[in-house]
Coordinates of C-alpha atoms in Angstrom, one line a residue:
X24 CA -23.5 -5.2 -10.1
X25 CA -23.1 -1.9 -8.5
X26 CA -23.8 -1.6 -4.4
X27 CA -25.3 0.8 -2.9
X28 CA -22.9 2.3 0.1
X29 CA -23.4 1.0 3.3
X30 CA -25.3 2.6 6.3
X31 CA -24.0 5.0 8.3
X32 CA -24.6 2.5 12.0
X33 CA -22.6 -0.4 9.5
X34 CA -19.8 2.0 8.4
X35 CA -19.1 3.1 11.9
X36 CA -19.9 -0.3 13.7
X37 CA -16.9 -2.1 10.5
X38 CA -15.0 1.0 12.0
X39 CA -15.0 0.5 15.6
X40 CA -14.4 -3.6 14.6
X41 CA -11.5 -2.7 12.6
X42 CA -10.1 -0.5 14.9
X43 CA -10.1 -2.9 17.9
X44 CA -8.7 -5.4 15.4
X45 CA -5.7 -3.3 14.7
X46 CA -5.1 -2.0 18.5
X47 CA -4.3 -6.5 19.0
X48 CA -2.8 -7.1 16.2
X49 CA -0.2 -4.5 16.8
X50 CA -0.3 -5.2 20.8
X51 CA 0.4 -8.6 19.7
X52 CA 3.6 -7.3 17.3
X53 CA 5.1 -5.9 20.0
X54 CA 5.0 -8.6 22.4
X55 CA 7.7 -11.7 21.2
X56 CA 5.8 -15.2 21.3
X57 CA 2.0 -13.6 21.4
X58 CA 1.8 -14.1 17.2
X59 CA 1.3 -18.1 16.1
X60 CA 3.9 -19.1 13.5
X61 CA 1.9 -19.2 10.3
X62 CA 2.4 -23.2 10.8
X63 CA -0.1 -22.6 14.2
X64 CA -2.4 -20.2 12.6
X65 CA -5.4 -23.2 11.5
X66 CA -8.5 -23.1 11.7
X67 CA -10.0 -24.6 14.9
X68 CA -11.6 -27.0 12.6
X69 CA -8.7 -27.9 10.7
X70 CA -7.6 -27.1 7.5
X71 CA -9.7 -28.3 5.1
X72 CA -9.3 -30.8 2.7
X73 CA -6.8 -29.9 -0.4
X74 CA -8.0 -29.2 -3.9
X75 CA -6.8 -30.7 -6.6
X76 CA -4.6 -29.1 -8.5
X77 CA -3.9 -26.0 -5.9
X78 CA -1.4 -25.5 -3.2
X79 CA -1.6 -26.7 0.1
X80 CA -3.1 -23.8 2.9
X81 CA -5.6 -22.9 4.9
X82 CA -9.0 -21.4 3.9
X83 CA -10.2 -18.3 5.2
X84 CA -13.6 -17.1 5.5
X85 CA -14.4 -14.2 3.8
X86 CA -16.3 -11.9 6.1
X87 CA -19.0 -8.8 4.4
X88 CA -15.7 -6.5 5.5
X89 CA -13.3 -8.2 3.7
X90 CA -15.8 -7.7 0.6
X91 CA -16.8 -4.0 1.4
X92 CA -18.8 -2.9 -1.2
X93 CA -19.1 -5.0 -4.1
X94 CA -18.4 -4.6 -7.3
X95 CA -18.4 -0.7 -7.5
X96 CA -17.9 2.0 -9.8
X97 CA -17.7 5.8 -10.1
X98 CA -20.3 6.1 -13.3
X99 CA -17.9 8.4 -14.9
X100 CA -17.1 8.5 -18.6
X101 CA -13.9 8.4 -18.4
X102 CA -11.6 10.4 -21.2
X103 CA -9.3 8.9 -23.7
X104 CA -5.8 7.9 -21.8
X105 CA -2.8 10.3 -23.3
X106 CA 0.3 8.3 -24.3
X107 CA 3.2 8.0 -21.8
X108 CA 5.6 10.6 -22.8
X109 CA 7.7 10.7 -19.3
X110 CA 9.3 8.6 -16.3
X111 CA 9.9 8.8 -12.9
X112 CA 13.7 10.5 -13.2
X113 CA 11.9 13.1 -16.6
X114 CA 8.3 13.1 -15.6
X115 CA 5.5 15.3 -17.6
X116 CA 5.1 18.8 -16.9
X117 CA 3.9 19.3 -13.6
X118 CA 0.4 20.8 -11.9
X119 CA 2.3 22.7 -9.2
X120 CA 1.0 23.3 -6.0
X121 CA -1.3 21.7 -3.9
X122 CA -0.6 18.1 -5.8
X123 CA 1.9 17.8 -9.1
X124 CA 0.3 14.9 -10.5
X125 CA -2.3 12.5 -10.5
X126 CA -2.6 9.5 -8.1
X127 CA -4.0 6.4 -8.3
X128 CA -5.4 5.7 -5.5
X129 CA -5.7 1.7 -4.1
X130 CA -9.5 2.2 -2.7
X131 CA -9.4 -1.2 -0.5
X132 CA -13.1 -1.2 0.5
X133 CA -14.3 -0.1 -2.8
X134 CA -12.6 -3.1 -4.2
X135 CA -11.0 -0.8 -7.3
X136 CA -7.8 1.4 -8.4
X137 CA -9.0 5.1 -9.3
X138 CA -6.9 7.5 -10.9
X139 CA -7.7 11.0 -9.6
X140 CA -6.2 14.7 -11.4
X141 CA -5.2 17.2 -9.2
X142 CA -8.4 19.3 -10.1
X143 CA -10.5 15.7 -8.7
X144 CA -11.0 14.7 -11.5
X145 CA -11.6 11.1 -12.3
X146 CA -9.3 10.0 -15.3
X147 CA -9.4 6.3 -15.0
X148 CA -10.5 3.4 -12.8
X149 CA -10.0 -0.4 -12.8
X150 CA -13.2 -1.8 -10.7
X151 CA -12.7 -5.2 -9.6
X152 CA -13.7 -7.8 -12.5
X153 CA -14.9 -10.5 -9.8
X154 CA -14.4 -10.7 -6.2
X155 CA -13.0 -14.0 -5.9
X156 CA -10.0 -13.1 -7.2
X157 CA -10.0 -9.4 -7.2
X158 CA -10.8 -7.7 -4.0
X159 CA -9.3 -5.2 -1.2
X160 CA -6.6 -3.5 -3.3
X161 CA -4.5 -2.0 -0.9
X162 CA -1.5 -1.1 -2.1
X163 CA -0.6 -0.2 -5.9
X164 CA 2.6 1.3 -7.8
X165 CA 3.5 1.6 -11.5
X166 CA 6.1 -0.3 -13.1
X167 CA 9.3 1.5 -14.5
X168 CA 7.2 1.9 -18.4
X169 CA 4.1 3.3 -16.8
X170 CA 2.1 1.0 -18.7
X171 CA 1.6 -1.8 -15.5
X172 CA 0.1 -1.8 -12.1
X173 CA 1.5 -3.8 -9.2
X174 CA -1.1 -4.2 -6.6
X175 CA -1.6 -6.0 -3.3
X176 CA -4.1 -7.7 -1.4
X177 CA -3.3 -8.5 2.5
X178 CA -6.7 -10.2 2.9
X179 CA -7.3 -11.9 -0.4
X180 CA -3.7 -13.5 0.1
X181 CA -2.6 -12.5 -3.4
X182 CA -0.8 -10.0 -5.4
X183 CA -1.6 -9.0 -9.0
X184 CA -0.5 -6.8 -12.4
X185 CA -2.7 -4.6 -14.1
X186 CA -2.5 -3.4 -17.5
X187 CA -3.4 0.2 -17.2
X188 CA -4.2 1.0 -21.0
X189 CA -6.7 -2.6 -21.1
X190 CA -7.7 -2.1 -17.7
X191 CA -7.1 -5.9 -17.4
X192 CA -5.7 -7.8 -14.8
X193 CA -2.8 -9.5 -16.4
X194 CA -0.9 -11.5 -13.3
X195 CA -1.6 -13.2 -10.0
X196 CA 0.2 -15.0 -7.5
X197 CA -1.1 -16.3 -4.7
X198 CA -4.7 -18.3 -3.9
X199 CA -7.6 -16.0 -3.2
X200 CA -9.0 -16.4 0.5
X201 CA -6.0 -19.5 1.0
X202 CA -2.9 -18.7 3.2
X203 CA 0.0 -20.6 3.7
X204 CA 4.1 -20.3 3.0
X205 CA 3.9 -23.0 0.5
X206 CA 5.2 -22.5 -3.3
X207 CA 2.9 -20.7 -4.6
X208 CA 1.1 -19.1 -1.0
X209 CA 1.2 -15.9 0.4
X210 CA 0.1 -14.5 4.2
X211 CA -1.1 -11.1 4.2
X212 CA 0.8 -9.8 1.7
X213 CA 1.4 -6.0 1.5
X214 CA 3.2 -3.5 -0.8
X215 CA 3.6 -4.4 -4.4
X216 CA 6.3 -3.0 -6.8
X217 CA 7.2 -3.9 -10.3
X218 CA 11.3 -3.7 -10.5
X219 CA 13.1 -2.4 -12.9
X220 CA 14.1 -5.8 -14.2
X221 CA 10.2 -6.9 -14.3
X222 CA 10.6 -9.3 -11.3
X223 CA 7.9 -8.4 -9.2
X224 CA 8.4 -7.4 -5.2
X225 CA 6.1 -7.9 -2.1
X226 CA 6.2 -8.1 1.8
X227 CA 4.2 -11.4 3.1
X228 CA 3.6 -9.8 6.6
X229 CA 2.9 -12.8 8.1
X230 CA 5.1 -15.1 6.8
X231 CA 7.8 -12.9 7.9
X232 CA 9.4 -12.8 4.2
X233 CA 9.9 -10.4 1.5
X234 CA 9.5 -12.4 -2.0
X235 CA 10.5 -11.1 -5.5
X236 CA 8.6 -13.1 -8.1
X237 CA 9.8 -14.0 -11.9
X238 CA 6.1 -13.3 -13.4
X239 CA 7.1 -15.1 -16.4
X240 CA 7.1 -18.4 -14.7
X241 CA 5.8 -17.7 -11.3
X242 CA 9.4 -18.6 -9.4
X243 CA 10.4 -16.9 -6.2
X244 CA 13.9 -15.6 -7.2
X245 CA 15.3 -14.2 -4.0
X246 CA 13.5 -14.7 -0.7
X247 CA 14.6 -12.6 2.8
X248 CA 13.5 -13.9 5.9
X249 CA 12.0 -17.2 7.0
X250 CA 8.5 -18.1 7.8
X251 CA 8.0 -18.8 11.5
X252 CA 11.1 -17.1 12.2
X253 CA 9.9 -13.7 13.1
X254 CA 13.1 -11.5 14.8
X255 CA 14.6 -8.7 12.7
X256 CA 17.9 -10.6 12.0
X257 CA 17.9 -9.3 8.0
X258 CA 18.3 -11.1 6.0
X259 CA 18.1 -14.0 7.2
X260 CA 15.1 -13.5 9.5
X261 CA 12.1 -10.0 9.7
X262 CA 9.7 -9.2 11.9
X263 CA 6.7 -8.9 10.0
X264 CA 7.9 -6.8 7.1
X265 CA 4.8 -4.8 5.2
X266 CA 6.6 -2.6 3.0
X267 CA 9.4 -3.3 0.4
X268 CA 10.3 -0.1 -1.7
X269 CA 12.8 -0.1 -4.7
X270 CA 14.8 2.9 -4.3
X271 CA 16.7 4.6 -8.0
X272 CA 19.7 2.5 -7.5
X273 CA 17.6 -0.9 -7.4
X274 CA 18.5 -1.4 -3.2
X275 CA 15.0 -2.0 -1.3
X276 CA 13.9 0.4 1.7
X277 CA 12.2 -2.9 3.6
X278 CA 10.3 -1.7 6.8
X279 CA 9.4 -3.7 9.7
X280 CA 6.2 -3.5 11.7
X281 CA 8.1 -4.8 15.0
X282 CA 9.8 -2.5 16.9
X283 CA 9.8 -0.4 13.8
X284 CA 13.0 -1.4 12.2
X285 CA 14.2 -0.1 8.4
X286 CA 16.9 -1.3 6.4
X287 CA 17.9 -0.7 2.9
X288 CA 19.1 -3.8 1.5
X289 CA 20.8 -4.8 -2.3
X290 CA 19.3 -7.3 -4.6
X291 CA 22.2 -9.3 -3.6
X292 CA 21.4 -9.4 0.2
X293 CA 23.4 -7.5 1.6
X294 CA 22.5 -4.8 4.3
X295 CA 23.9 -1.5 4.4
X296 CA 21.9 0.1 7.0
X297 CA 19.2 -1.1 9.8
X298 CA 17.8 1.4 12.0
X299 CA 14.5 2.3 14.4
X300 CA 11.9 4.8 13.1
X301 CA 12.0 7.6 15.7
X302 CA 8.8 8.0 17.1
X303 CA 7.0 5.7 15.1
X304 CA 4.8 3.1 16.9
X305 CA 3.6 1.1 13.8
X306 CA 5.5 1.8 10.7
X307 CA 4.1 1.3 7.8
X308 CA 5.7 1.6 4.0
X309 CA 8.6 3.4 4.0
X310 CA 9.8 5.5 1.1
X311 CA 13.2 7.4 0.5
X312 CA 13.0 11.1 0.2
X313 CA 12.7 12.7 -3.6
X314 CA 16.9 13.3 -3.3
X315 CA 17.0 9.7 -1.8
X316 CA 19.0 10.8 1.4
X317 CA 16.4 10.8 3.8
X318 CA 13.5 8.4 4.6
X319 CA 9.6 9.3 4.9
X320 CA 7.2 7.0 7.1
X321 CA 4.1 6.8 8.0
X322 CA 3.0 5.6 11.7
X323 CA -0.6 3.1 11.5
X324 CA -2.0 4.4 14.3
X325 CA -4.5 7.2 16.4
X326 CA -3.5 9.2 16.4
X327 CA -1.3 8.8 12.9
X328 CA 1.9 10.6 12.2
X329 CA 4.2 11.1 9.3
X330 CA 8.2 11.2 10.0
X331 CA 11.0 12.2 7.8
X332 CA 14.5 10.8 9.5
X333 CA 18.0 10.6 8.5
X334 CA 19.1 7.2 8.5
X335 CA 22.8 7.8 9.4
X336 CA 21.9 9.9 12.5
X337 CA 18.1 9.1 13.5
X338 CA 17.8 12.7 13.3
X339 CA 14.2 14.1 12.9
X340 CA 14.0 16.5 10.0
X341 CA 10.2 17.0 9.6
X342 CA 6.9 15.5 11.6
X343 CA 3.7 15.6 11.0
X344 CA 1.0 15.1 14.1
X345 CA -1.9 16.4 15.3
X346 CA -3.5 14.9 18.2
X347 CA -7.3 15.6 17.4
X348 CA -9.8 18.1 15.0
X349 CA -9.8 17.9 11.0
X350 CA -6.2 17.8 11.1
X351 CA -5.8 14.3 13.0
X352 CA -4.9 11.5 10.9
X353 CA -6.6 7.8 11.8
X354 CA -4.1 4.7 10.3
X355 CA -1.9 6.7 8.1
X356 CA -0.6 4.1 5.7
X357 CA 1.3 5.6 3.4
X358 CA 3.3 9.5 3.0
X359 CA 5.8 10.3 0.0
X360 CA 7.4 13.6 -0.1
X361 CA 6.0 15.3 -3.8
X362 CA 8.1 15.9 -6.1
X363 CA 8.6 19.5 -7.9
X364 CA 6.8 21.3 -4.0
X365 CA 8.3 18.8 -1.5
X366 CA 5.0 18.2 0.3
X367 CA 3.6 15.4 1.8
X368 CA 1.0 13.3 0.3
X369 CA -0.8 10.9 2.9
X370 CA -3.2 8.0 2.6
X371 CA -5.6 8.6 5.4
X372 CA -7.1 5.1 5.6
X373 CA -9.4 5.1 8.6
X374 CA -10.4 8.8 7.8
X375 CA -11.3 7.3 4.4
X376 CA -9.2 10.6 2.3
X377 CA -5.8 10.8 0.5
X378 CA -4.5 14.5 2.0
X379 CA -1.4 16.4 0.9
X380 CA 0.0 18.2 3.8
X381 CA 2.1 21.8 3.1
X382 CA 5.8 20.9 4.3
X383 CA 6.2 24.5 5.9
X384 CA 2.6 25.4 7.5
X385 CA 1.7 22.0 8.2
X386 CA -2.3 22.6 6.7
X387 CA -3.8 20.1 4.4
X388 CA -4.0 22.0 1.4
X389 CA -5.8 19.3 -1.1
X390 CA -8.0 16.2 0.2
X391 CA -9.6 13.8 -2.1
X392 CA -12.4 11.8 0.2
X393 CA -14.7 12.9 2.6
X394 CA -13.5 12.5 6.4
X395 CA -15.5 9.6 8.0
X396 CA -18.0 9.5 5.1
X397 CA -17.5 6.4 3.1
X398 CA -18.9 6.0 -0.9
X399 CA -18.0 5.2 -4.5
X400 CA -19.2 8.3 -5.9
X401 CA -17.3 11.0 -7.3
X402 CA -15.4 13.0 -4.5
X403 CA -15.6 9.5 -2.2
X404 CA -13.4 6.7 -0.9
X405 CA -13.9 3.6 1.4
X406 CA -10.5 2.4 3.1
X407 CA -8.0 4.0 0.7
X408 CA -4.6 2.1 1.5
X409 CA -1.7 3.0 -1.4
X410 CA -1.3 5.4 -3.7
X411 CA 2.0 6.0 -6.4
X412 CA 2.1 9.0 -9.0
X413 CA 1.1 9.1 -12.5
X414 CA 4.3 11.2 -13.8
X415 CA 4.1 9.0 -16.7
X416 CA 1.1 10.8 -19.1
X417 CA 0.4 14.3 -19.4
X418 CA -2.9 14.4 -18.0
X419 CA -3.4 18.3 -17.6
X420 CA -2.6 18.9 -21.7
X421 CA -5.2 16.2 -22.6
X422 CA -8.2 17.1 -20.5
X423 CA -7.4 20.7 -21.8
X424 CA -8.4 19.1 -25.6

């Protein structure tokens, strides 16, 4: 049943909650022996008594934020989807400048993916089918084929695979609204990737692990870090890891919410590089550069910031940051150089907008979302919190037809 979008006092009263949240939990990050071990973090009550049948955890109340705003939808017919015809190394003919291609856009609050053209318009959605299992989408990526979705959920405590032609979700792991670091249990998990391989990739923040799943029986296949051991010894031990990016070569750009550490690290294990985000207080997701040599962060915080480093020096090539006006950004989760301009595209959580930034003036030059106005209609968002590239269909020749 569709919502309507809540008031104004509600948005901004969720806002100021969330905020507050976020300003502790990342006080708390940077502060060794403030954060329980997941073992610690039970209810005062207890945990409650096991289900048969289901993993052992601990049940978590969902709150109206956590839920957002239903089951929601745009109301837009949406057009037929065109048949993959490219890939991420020979993608479909580009849009050009301000934005080359589509995104799909995880909006969190809206509980749905939504695929946006770079004229704004709305090619395809995935609302959530039921809220139980399917609710604050906050990170998505396709799979190597195009043809899959892996998503996240950091407060639903599961991760999931879509089917983008059924608009059906296909996959879960994890136990809606149950955390733990059982078989089976996830805590917080962010960032979701399909590999190459079809093992499936996520950062359990608060487990302090980075998992890659077989879907086709639901085994964890390679495991770095230990829960309750939260240092940034990789790989062996992380300290709270919330992004976990394949990179062309199959190595993994894992990023480290205390004291900002990156490494990129083989399938095997091994690590080839560990090094501080420069002037990044909160790190979140990081990405290698289009050419793969350099790497582009985000910094979850107010004011946000975007940085692109090189990992061999620390050296700053490019920054983003503005401290206030339109041009502030609030919780940046998210920035990917574009391929084809070499922009910047940012997820603007907090300012509820997905922004591409021009790499030489440093102007936004395309927004999808209104800043600090929250909705499911056409031209809105609520909490958007991922967002990957649809170089896989040629959008702009079928919406031509």
């Amino acid at each position: 049943m569709t919502r309507k979008a809540p008031s104004n006092a509600h948005s901004t009263a969720v806002r100021r909650a969330l905020r507050t949240a976020l300003t502790t939990f990342a006080i708390a990050l940077s502060t060794p022996g403030i954060l329980p071990t997941p073992e610690a973090q039970a209810s005062p009550l207890g945990p409650r008594p096991e289900r048969p049948g289901r993993p052992s955890g601990v049940e978590v109340t969902v709150t109206p934020e956590m839920t957002g705003a239903g089951m929601v939808s745009s109301g837009v017919t949406l057009p037929a989807i065109p048949p993959v015809t490219g890939n991420r190394k020979n993608p479909v003919p580009s849009w050009g400048k301000p934005l080359p291609y589509p995104i799909v856009i995880a909006d969190r609050r809206n509980n749905r993916l939504l695929e946006v053209a770079p004229d704004k318009r709305i090619v395809w959605e995935f609302p959530s089918p039921n809220l139980t299992v399917y609710r604050g989408n906050e990170d998505v990526n396709f799979s190597a084929d195009g043809k899959q979705l892996a998503v996240s959920e950091e407060d639903n405590f599961d991760v999931h695979i879509v089917d983008y032609e059924k608009r059906a979700l296909i996959w879960t792991y994890g136990t809606p609204d149950t955390r733990g670091s059982a078989e089976g249990l996830l805590n917080y998990p962010d960032d979701a990737h399909l590999l190459a391989d079809g093992k499936f990739i996520t950062a359990d923040i608060r487990n302090c692990r980075v998992l890659i799943i077989d879907p086709e029986d639901n085994k964890v296949v390679s495991q770095w870090g230990t829960p309750g051991r939260c240092r940034h010894n990789p790989p062996q031990e992380l300290a709270y890891p919330n992004g976990a990016t394949p990179m062309d070569n199959g190595d993994i750009l894992v990023t480290e919410i205390r004291d900002a550490w990156i490494s990129r690290i083989t399938r095997e294990g091994k690590v080839l590089w560990s090094v501080k985000a420069p002037n990044i207080r909160y790190p979140s997701d990081a990405f290698p550069t289009v050419d793969g040599k350099q790497v582009i962060v985000a910094d979850f915080w107010k004011p946000g910031r975007v940085v692109i480093f090189d990992p061999t020096t620390r050296k700053v090539t490019w920054e983003y940051f503005v401290k206030d006006g339109d041009g502030m950004l609030d919780h940046c989760s998210i920035a990917r150089e574009l391929p084809d301009t070499g922009d910047v595209l940012v997820v603007d959580d907090l300012n509820d907008r997905v922004v591409v930034i021009d790499r030489k003036t440093k102007q936004v030059i395309w927004q999808y979302g209104e800043k600090g106005k929250k909705g499911f209609t056409p031209g809105l968002l609520n909490y958007p919190d991922g967002v990957d590239l649809d170089v896989f269909r040629d959008w702009k020749a079928a919406l031509r037809k």
